[in-house]
PDB file of N, CA, C and O in Angstrom:
ATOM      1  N   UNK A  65     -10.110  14.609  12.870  1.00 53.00           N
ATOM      2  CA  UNK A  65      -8.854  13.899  12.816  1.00 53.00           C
ATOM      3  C   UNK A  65      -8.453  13.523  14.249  1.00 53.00           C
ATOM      4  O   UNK A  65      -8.796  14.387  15.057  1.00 53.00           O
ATOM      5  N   UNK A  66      -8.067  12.879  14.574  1.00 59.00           N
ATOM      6  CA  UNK A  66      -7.860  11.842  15.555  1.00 59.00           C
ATOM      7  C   UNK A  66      -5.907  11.582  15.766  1.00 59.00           C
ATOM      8  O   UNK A  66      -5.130  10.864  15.136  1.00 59.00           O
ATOM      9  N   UNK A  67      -5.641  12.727  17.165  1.00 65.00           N
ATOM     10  CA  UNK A  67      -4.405  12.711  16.858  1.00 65.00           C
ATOM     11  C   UNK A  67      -3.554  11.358  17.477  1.00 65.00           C
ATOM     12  O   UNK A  67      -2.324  11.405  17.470  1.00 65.00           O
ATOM     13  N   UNK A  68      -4.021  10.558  17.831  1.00 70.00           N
ATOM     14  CA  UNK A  68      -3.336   9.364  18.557  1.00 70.00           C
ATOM     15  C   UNK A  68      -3.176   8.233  16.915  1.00 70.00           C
ATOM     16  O   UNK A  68      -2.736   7.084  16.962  1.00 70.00           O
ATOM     17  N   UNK A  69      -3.658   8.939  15.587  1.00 67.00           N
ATOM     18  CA  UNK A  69      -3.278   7.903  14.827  1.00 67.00           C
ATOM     19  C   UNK A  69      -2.107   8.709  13.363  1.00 67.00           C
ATOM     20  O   UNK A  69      -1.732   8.278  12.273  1.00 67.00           O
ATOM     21  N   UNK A  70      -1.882  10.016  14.115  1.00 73.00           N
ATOM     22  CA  UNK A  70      -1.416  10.425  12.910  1.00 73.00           C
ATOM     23  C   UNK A  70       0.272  10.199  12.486  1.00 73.00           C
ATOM     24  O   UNK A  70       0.985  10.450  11.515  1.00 73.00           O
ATOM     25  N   UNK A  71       0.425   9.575  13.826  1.00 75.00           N
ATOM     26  CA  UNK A  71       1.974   9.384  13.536  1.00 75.00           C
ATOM     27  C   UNK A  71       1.645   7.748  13.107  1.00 75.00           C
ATOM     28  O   UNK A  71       2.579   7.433  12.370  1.00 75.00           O
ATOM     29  N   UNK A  72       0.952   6.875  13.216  1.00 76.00           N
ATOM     30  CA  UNK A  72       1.070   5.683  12.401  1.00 76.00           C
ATOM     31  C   UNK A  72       0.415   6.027  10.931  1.00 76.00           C
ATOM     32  O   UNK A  72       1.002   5.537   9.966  1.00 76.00           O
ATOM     33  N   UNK A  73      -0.466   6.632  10.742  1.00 73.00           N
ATOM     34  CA  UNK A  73      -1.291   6.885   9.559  1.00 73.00           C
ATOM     35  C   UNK A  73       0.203   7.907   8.493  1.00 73.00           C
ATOM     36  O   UNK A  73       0.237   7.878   7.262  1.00 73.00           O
ATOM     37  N   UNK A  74       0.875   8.411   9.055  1.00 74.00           N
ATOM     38  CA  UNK A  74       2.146   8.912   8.389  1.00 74.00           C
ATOM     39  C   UNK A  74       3.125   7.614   7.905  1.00 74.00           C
ATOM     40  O   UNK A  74       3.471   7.376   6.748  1.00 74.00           O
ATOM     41  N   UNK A  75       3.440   6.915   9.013  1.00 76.00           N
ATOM     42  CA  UNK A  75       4.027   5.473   8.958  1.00 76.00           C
ATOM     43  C   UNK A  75       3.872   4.614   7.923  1.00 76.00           C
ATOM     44  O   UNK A  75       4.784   4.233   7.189  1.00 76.00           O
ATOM     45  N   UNK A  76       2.140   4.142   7.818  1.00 71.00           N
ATOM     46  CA  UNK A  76       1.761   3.375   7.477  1.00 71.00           C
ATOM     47  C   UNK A  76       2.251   4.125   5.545  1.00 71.00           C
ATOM     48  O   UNK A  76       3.021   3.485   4.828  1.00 71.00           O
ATOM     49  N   UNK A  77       1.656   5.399   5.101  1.00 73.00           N
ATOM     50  CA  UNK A  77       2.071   6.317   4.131  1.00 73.00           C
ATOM     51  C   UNK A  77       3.045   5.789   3.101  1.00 73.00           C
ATOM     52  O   UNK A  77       2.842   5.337   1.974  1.00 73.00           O
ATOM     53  N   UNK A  78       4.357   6.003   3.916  1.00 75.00           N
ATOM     54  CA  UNK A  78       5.772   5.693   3.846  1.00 75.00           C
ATOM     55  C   UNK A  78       6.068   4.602   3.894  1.00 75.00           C
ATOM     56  O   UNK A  78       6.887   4.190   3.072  1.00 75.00           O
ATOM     57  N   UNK A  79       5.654   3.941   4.626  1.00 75.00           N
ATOM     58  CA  UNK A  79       6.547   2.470   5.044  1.00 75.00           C
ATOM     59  C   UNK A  79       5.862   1.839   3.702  1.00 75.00           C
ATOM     60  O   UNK A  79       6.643   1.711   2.759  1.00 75.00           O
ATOM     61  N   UNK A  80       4.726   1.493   3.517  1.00 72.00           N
ATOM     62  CA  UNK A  80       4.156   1.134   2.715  1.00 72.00           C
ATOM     63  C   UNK A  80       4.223   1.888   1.127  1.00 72.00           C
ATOM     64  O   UNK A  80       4.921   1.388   0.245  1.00 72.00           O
ATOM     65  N   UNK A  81       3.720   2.664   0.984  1.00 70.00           N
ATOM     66  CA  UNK A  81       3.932   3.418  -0.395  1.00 70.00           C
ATOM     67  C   UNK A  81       5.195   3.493  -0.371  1.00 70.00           C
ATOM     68  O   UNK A  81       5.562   2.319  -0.420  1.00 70.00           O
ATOM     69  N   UNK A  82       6.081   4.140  -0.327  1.00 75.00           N
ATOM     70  CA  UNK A  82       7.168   4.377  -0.376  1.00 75.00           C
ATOM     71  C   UNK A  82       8.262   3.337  -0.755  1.00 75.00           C
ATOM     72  O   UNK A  82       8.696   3.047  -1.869  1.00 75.00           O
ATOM     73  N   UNK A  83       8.539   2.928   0.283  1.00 75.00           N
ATOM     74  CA  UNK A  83       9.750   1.671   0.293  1.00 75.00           C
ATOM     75  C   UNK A  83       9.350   0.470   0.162  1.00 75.00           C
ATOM     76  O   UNK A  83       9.915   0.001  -0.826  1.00 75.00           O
ATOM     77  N   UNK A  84       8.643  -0.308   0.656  1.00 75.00           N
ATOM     78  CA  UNK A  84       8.156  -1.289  -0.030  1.00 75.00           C
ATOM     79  C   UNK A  84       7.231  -2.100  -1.259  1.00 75.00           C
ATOM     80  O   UNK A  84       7.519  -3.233  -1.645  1.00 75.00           O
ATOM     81  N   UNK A  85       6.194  -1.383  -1.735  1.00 78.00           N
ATOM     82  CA  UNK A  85       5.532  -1.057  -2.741  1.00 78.00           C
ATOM     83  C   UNK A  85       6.382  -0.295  -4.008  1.00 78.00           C
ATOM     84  O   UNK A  85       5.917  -0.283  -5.147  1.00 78.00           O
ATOM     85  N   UNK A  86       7.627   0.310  -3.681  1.00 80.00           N
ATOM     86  CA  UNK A  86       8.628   0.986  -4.336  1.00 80.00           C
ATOM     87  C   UNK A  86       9.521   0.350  -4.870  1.00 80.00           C
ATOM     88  O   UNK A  86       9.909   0.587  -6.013  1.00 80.00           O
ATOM     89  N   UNK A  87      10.114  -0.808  -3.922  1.00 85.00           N
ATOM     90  CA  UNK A  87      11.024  -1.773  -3.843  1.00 85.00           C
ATOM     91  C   UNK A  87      10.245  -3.385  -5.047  1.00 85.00           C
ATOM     92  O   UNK A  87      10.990  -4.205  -5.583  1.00 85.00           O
ATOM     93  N   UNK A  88       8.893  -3.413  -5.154  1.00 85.00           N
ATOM     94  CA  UNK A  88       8.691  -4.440  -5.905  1.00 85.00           C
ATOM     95  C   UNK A  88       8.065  -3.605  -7.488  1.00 85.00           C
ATOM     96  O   UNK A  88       7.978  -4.230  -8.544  1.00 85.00           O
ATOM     97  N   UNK A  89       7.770  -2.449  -7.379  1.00 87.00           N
ATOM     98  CA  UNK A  89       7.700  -1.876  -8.612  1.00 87.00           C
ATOM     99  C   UNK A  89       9.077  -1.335  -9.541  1.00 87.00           C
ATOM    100  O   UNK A  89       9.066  -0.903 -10.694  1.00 87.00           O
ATOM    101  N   UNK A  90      10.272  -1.525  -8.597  1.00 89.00           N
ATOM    102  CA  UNK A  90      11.705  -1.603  -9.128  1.00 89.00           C
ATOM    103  C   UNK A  90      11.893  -2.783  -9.525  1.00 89.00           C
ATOM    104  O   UNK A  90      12.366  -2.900 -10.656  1.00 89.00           O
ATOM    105  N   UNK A  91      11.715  -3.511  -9.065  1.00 90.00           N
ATOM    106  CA  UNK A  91      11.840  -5.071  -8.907  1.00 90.00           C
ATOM    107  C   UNK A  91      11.223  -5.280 -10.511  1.00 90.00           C
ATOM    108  O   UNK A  91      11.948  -5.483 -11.485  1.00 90.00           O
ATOM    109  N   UNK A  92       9.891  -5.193 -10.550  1.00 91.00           N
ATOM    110  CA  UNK A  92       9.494  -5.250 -11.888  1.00 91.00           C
ATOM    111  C   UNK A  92       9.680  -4.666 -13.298  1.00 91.00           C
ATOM    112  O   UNK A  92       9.673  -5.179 -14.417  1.00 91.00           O
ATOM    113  N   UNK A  93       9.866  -3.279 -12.801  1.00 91.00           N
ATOM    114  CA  UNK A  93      10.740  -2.423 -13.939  1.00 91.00           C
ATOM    115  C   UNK A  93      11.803  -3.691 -14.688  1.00 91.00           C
ATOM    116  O   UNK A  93      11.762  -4.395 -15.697  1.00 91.00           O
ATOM    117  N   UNK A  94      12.544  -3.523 -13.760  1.00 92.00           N
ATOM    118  CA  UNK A  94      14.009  -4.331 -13.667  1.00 92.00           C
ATOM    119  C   UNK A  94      14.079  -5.884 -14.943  1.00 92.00           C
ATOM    120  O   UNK A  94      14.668  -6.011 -16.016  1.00 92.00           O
ATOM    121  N   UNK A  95      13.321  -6.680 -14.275  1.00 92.00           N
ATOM    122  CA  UNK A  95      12.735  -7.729 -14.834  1.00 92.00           C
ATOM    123  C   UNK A  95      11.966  -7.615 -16.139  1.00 92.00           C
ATOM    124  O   UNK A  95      12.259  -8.311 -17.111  1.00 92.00           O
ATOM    125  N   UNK A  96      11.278  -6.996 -16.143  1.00 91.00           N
ATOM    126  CA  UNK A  96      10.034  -6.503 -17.455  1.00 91.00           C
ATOM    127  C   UNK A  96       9.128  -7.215 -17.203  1.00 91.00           C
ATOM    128  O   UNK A  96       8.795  -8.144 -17.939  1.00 91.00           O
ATOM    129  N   UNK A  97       8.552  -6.919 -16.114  1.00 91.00           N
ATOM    130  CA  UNK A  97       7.002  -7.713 -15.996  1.00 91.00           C
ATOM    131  C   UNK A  97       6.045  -6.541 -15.401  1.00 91.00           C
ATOM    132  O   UNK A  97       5.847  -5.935 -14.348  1.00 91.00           O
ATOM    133  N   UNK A  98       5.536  -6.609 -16.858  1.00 92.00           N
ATOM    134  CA  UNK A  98       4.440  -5.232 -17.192  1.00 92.00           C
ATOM    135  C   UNK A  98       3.325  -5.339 -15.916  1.00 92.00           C
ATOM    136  O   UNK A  98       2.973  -4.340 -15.289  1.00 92.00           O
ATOM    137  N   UNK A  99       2.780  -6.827 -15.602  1.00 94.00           N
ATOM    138  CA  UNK A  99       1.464  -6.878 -14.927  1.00 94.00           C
ATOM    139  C   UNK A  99       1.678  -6.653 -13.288  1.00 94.00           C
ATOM    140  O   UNK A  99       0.879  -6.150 -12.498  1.00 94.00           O
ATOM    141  N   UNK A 100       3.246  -7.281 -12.982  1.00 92.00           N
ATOM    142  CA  UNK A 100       3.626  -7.565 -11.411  1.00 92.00           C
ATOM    143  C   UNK A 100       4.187  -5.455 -11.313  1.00 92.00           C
ATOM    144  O   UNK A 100       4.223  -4.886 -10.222  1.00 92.00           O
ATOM    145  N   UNK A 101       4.448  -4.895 -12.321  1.00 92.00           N
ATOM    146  CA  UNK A 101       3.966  -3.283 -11.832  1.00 92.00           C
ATOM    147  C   UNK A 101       2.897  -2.851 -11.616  1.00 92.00           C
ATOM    148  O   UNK A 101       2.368  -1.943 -10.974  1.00 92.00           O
ATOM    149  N   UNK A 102       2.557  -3.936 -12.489  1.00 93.00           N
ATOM    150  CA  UNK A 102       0.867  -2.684 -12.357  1.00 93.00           C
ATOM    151  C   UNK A 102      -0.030  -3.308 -10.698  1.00 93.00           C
ATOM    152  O   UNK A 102      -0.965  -2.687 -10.192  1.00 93.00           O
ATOM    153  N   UNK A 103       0.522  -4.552 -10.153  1.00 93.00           N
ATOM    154  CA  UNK A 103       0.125  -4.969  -9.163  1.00 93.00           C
ATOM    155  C   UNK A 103       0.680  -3.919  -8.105  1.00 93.00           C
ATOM    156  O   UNK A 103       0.121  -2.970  -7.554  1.00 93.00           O
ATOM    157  N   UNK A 104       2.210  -4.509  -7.997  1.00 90.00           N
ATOM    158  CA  UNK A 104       2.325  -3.090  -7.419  1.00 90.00           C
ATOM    159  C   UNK A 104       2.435  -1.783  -7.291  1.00 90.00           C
ATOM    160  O   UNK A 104       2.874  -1.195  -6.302  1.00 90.00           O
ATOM    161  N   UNK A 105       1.978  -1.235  -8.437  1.00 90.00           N
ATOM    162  CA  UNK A 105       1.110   0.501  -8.164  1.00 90.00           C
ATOM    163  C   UNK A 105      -0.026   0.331  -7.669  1.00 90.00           C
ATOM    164  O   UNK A 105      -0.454   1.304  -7.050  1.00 90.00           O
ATOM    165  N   UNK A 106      -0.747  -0.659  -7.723  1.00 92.00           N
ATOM    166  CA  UNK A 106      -2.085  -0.642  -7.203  1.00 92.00           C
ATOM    167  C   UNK A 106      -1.731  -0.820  -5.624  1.00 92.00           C
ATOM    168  O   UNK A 106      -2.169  -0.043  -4.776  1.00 92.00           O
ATOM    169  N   UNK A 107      -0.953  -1.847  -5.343  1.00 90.00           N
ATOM    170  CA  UNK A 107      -0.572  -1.911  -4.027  1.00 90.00           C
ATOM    171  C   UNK A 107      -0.356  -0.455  -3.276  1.00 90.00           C
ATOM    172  O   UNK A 107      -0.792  -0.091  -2.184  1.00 90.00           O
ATOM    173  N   UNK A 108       0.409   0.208  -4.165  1.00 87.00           N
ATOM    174  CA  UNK A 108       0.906   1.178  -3.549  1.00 87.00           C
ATOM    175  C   UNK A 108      -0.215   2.172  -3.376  1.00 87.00           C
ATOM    176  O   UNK A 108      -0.295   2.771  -2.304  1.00 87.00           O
ATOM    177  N   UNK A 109      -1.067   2.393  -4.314  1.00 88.00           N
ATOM    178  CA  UNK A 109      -1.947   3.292  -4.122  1.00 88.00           C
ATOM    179  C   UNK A 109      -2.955   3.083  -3.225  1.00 88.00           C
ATOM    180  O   UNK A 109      -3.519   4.012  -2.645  1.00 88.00           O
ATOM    181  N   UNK A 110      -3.275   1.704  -3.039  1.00 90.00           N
ATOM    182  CA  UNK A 110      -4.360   1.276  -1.647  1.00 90.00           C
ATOM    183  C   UNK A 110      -3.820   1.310  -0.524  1.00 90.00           C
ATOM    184  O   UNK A 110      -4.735   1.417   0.292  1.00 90.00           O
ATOM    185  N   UNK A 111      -2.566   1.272   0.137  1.00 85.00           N
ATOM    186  CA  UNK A 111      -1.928   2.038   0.976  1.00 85.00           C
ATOM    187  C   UNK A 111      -1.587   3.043   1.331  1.00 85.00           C
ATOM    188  O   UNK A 111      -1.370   3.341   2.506  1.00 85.00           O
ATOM    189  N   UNK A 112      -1.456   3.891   0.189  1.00 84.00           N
ATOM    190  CA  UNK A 112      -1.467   5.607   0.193  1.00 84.00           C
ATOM    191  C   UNK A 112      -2.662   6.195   0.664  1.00 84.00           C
ATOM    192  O   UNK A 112      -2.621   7.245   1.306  1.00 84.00           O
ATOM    193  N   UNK A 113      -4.120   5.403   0.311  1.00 87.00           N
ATOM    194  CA  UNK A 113      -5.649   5.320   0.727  1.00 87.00           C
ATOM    195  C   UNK A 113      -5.735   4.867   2.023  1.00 87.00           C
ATOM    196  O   UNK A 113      -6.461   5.342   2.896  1.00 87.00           O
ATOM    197  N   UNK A 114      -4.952   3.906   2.134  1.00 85.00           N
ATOM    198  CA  UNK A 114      -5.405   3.193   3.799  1.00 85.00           C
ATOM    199  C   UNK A 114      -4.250   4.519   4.627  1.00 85.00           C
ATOM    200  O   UNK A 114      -4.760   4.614   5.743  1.00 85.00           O
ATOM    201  N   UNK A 115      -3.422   5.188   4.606  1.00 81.00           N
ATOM    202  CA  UNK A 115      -2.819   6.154   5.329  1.00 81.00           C
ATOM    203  C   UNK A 115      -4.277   6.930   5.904  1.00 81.00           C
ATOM    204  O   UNK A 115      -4.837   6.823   6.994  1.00 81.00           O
ATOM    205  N   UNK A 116      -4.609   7.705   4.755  1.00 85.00           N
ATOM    206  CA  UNK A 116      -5.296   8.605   4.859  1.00 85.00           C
ATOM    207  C   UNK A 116      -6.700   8.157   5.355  1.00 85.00           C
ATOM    208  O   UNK A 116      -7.357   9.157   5.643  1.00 85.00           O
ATOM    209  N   UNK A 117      -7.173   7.364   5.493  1.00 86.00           N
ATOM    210  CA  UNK A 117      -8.262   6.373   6.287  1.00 86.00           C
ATOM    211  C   UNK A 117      -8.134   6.465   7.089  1.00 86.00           C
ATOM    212  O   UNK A 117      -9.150   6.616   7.767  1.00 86.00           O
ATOM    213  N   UNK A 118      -7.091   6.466   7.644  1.00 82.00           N
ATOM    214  CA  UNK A 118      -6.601   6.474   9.421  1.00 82.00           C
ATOM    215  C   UNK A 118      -6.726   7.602   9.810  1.00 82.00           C
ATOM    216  O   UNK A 118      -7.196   7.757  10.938  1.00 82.00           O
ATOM    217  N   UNK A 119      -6.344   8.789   9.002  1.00 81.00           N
ATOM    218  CA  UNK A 119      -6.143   9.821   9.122  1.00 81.00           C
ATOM    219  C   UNK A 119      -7.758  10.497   9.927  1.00 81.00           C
ATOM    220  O   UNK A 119      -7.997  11.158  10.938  1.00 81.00           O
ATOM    221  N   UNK A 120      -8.622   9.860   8.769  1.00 85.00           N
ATOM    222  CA  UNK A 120      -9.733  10.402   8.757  1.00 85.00           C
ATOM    223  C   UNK A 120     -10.805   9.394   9.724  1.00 85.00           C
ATOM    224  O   UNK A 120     -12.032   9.492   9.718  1.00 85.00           O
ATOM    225  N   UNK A 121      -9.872   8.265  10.667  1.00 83.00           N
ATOM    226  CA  UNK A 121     -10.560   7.847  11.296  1.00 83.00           C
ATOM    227  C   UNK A 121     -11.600   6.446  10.743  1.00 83.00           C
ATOM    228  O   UNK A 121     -12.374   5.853  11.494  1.00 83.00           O
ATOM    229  N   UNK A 122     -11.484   6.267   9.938  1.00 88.00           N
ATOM    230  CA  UNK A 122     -12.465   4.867   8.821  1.00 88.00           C
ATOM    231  C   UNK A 122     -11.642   3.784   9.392  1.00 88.00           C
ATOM    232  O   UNK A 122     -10.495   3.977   8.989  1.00 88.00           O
ATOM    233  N   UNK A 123     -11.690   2.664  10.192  1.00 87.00           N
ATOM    234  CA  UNK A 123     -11.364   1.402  10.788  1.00 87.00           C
ATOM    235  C   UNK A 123     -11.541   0.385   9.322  1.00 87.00           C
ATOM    236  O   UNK A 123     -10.777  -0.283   8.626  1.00 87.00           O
ATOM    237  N   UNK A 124     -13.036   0.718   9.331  1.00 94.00           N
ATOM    238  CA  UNK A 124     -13.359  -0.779   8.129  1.00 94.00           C
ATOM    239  C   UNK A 124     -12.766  -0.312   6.566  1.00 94.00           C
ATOM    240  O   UNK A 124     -12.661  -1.100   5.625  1.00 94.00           O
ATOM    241  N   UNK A 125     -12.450   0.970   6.522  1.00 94.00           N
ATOM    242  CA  UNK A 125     -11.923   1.449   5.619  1.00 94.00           C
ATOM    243  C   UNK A 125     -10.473   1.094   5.404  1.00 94.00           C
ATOM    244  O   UNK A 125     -10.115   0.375   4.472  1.00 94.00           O
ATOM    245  N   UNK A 126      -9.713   1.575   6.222  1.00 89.00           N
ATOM    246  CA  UNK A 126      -8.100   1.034   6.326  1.00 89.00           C
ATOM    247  C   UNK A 126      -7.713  -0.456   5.984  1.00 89.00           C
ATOM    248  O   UNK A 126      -6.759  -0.793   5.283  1.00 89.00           O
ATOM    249  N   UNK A 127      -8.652  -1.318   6.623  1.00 91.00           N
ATOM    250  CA  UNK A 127      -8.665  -2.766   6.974  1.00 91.00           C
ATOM    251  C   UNK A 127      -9.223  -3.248   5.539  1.00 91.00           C
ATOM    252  O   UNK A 127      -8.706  -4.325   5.240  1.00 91.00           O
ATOM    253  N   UNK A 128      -9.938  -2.872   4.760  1.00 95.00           N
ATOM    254  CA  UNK A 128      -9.684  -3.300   3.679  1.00 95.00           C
ATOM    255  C   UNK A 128      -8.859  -2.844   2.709  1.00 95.00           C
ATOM    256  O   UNK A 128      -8.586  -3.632   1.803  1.00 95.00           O
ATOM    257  N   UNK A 129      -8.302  -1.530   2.683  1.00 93.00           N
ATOM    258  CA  UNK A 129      -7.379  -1.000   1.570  1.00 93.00           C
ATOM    259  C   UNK A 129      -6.243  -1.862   2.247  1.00 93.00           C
ATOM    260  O   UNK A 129      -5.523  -2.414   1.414  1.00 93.00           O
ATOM    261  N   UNK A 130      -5.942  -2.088   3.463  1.00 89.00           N
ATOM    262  CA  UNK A 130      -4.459  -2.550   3.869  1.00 89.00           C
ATOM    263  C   UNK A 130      -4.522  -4.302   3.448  1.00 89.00           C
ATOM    264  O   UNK A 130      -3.527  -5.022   3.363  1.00 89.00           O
ATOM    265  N   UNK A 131      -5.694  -4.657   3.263  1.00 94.00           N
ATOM    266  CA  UNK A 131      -5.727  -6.357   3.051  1.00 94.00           C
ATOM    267  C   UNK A 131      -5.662  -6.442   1.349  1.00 94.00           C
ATOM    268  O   UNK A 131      -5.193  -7.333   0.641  1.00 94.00           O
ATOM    269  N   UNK A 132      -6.329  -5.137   0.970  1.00 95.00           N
ATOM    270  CA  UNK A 132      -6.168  -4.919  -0.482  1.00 95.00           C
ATOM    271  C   UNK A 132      -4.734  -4.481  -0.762  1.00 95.00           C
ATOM    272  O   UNK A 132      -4.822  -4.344  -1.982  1.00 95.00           O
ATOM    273  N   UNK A 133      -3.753  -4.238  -0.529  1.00 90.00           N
ATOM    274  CA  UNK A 133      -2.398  -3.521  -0.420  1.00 90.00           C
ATOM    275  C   UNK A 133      -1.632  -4.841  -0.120  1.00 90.00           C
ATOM    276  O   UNK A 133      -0.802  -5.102  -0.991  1.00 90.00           O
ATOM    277  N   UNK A 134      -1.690  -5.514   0.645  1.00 90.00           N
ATOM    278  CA  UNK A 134      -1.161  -7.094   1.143  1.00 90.00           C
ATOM    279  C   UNK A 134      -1.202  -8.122  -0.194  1.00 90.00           C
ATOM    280  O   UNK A 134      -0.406  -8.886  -0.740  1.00 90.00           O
ATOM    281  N   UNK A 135      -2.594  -7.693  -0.398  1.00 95.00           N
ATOM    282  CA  UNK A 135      -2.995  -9.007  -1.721  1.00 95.00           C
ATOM    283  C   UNK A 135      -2.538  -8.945  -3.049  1.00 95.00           C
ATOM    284  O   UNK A 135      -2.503  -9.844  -3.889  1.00 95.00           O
ATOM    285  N   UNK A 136      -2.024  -7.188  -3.171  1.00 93.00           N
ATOM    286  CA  UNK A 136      -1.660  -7.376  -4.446  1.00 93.00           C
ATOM    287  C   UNK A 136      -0.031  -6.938  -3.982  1.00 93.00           C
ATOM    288  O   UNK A 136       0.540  -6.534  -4.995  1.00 93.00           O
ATOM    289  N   UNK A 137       0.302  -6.922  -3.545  1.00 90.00           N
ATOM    290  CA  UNK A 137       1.766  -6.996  -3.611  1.00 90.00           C
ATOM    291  C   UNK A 137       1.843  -8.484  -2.975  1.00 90.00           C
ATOM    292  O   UNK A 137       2.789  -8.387  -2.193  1.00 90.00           O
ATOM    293  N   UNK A 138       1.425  -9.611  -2.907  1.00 93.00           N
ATOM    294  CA  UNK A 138       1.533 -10.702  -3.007  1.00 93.00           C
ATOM    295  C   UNK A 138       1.312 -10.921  -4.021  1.00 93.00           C
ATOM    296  O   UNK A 138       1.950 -11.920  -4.355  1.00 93.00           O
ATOM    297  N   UNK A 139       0.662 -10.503  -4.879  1.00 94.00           N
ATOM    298  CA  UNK A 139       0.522 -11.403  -6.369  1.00 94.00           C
ATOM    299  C   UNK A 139       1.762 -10.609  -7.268  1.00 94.00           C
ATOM    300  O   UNK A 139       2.262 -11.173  -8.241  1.00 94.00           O
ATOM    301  N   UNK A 140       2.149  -9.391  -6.882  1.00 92.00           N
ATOM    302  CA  UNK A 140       2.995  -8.821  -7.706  1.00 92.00           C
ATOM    303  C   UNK A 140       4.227  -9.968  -7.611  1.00 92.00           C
ATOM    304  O   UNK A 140       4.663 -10.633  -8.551  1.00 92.00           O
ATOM    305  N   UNK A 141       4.672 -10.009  -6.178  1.00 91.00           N
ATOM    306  CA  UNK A 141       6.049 -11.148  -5.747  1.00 91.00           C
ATOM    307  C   UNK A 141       5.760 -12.388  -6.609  1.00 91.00           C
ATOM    308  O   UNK A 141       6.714 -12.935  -7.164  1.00 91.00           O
ATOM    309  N   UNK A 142       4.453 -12.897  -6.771  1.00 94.00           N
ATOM    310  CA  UNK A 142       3.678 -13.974  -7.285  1.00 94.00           C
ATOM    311  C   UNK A 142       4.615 -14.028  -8.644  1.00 94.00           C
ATOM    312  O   UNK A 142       5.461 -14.834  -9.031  1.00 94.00           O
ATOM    313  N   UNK A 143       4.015 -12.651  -9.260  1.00 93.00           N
ATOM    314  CA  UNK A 143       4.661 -12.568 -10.514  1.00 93.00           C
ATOM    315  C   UNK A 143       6.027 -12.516 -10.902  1.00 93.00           C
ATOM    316  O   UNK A 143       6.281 -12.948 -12.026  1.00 93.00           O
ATOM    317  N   UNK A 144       7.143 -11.993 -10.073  1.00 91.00           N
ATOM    318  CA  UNK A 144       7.714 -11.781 -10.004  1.00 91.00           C
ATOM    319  C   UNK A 144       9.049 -13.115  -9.911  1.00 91.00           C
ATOM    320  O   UNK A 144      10.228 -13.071 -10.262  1.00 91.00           O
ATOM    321  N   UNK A 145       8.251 -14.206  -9.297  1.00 87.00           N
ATOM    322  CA  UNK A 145       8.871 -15.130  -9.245  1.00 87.00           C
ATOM    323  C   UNK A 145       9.629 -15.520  -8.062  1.00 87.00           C
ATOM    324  O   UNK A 145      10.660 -16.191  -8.030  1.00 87.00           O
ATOM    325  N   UNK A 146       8.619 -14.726  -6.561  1.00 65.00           N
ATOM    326  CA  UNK A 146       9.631 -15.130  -5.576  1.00 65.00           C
ATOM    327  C   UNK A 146       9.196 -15.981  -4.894  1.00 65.00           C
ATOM    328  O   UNK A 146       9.885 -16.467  -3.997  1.00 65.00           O
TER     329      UNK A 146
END
């Protein structure tokens, strides 16, 4: 573990899982759009993955869960209608 990334790899955790990935799976609740949740749980969970990537030091690892985490909480908003 690699301590110069564990305070962003915590960051990345939270900021991402948490509140924003949180904020469009409310969003969808809210609305009733079954598929723009399930986008963003997936979002959320490939960010919860790209935390711990960092954690463990994986570059090409992070960089795709975080482009995978980007893409579907863009399609969730997609859905969502924003």
């Amino acid at each position: 573990m690699n301590d110069r990334y564990d305070a962003y790899a915590a960051a990345t955790i939270v900021t991402f899982g948490a509140i924003v990935i949180g904020g469009l799976m409310a969003a969808a609740l809210a609305f009733g759009e079954r598929d723009a949740f399930f986008f963003a749980l997936g979002a959320g969970t490939s960010a919860w993955g790209a935390g711990y990537a960092m954690f463990l030091d994986r570059a090409r690892v992070f960089v795709g869960l975080t482009a995978l985490a980007v893409a579907m909480s863009i399609a969730a908003a997609v859905l969502l209608g924003f």
